[in-house]
PDB file of C-alpha atoms in Angstrom:
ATOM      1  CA  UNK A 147     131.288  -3.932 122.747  1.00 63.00           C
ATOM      2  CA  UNK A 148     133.400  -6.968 123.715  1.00 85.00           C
ATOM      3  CA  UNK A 149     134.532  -6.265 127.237  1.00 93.00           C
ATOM      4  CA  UNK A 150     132.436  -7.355 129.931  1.00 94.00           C
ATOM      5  CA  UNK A 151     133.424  -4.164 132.405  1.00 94.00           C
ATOM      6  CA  UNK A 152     132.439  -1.839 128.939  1.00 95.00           C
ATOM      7  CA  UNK A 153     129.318  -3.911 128.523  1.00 96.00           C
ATOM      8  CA  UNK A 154     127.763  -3.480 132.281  1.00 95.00           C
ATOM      9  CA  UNK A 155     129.412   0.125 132.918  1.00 96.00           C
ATOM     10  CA  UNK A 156     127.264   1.123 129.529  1.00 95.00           C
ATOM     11  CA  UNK A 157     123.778  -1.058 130.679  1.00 94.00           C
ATOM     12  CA  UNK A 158     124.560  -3.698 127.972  1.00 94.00           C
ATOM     13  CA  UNK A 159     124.434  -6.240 130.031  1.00 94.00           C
ATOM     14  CA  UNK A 160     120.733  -7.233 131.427  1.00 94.00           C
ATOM     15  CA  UNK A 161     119.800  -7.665 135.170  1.00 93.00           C
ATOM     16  CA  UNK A 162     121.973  -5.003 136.669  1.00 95.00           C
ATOM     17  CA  UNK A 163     121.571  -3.413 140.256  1.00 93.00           C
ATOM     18  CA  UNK A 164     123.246  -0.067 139.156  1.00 95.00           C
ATOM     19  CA  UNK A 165     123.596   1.892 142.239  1.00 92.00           C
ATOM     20  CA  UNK A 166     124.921   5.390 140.913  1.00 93.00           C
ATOM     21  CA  UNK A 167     125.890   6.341 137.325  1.00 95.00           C
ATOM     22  CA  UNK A 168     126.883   9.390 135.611  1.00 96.00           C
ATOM     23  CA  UNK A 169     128.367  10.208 132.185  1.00 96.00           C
ATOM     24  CA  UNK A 170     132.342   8.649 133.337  1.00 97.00           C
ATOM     25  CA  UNK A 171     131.294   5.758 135.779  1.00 97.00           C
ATOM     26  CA  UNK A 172     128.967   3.601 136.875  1.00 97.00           C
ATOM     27  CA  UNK A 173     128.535   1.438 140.321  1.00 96.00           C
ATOM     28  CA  UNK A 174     126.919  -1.948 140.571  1.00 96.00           C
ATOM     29  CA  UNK A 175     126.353  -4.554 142.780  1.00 93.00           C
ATOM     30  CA  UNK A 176     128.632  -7.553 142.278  1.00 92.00           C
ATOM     31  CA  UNK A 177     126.539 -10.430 141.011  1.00 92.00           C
ATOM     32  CA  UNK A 178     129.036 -12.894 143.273  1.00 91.00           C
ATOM     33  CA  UNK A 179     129.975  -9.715 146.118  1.00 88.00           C
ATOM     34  CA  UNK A 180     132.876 -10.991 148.037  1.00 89.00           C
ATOM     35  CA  UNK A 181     130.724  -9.701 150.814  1.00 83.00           C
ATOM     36  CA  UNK A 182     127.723  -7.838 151.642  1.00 80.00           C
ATOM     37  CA  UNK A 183     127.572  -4.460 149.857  1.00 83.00           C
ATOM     38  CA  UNK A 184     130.439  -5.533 147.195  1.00 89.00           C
ATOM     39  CA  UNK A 185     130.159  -3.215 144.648  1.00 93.00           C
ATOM     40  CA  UNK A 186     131.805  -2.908 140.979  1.00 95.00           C
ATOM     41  CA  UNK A 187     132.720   1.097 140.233  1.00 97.00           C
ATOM     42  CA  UNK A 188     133.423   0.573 136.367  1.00 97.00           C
ATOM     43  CA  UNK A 189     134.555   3.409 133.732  1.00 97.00           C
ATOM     44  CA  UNK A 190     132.083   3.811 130.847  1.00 96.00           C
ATOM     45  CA  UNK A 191     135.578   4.213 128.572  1.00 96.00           C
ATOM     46  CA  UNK A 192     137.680   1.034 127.990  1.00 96.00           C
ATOM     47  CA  UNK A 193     140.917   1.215 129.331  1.00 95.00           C
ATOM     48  CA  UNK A 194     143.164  -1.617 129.052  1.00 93.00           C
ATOM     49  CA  UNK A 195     144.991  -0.983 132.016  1.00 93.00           C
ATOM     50  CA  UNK A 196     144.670   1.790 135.154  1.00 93.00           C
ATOM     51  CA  UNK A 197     147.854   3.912 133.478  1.00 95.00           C
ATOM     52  CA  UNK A 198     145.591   4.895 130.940  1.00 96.00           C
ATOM     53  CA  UNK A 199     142.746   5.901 132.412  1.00 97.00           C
ATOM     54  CA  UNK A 200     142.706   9.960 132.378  1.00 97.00           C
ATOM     55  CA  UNK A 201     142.845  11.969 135.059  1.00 97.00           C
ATOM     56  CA  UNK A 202     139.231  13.525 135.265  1.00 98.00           C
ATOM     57  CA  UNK A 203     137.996   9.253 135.038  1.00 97.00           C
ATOM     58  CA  UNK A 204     140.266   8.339 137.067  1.00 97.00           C
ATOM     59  CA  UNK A 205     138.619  11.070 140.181  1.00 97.00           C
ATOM     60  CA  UNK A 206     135.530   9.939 139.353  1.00 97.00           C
ATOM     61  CA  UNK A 207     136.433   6.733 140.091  1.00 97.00           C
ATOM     62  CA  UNK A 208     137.946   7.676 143.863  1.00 97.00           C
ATOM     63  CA  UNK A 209     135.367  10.046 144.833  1.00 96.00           C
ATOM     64  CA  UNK A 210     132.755   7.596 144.214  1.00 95.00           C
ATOM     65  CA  UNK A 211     134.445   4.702 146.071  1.00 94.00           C
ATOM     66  CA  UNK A 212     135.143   7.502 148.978  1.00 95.00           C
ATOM     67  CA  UNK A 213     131.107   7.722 149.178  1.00 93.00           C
ATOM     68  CA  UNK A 214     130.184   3.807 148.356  1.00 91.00           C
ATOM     69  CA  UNK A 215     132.285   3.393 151.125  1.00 90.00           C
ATOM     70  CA  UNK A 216     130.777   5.996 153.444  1.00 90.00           C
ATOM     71  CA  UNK A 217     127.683   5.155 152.502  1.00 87.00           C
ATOM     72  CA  UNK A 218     127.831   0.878 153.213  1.00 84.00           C
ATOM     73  CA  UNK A 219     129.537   1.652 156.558  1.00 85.00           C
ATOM     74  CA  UNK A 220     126.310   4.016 157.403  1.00 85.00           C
ATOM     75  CA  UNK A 221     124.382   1.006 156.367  1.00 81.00           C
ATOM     76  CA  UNK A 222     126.826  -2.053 158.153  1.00 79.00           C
ATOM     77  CA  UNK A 223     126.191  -0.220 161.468  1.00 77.00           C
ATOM     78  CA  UNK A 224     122.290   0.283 160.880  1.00 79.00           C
ATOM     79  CA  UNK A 225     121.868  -3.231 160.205  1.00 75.00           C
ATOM     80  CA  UNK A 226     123.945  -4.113 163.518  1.00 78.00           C
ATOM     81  CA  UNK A 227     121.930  -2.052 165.325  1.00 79.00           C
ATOM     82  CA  UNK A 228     119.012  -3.553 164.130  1.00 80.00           C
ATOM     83  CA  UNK A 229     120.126  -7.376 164.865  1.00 77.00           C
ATOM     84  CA  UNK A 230     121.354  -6.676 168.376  1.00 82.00           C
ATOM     85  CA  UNK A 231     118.159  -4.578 169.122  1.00 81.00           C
ATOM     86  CA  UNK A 232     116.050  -7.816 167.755  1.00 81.00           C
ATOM     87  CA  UNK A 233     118.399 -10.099 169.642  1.00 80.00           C
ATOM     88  CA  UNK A 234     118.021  -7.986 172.791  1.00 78.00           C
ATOM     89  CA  UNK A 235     113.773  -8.241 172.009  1.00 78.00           C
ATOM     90  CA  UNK A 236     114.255 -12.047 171.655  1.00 74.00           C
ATOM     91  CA  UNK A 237     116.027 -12.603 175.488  1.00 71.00           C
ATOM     92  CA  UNK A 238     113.609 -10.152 177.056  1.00 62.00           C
TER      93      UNK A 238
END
């Protein structure tokens, strides 16, 4: 396989944080995230560009970015929580 996105969506590549994976996608942490939580949702397939990625792909890809998203919001808030509680400990 010569494409990087084929390489890491198949486990090719070593040193991956795969997240969630199934037989259409898989999810993996960014090895440079833009932020915290920056994750890569990559079709197994190669598609050269998003018009031809087929429909039943192409919801796999959405539905797992609507629960990534879910999910690292859940987790953004814990670790909030968490800092203000430990600042709060800090003053007291």
């Amino acid at each position: 396989m010569e494409c990087l996105g084929c390489r890491i969506a198949n486990g090719i590549e070593p040193n991956l944080n795969i997240v969630y994976e199934n037989e259409l996608v898989t999810c993996v942490l960014d090895i440079a995230p833009f932020n915290e939580g920056h994750t890569l949702i990559l079709p197994k397939k190669h598609y050269l560009d998003v018009e031809e990625i087929d429909s039943e792909t192409a919801h796999a890809i959405m539905e797992m970015s609507q629960k990534l998203s879910k999910i690292l919001k859940k987790f953004i808030v814990q670790m909030a929580l968490a800092y203000v509680r430990m600042a709060v400990n800090l003053t007291i």
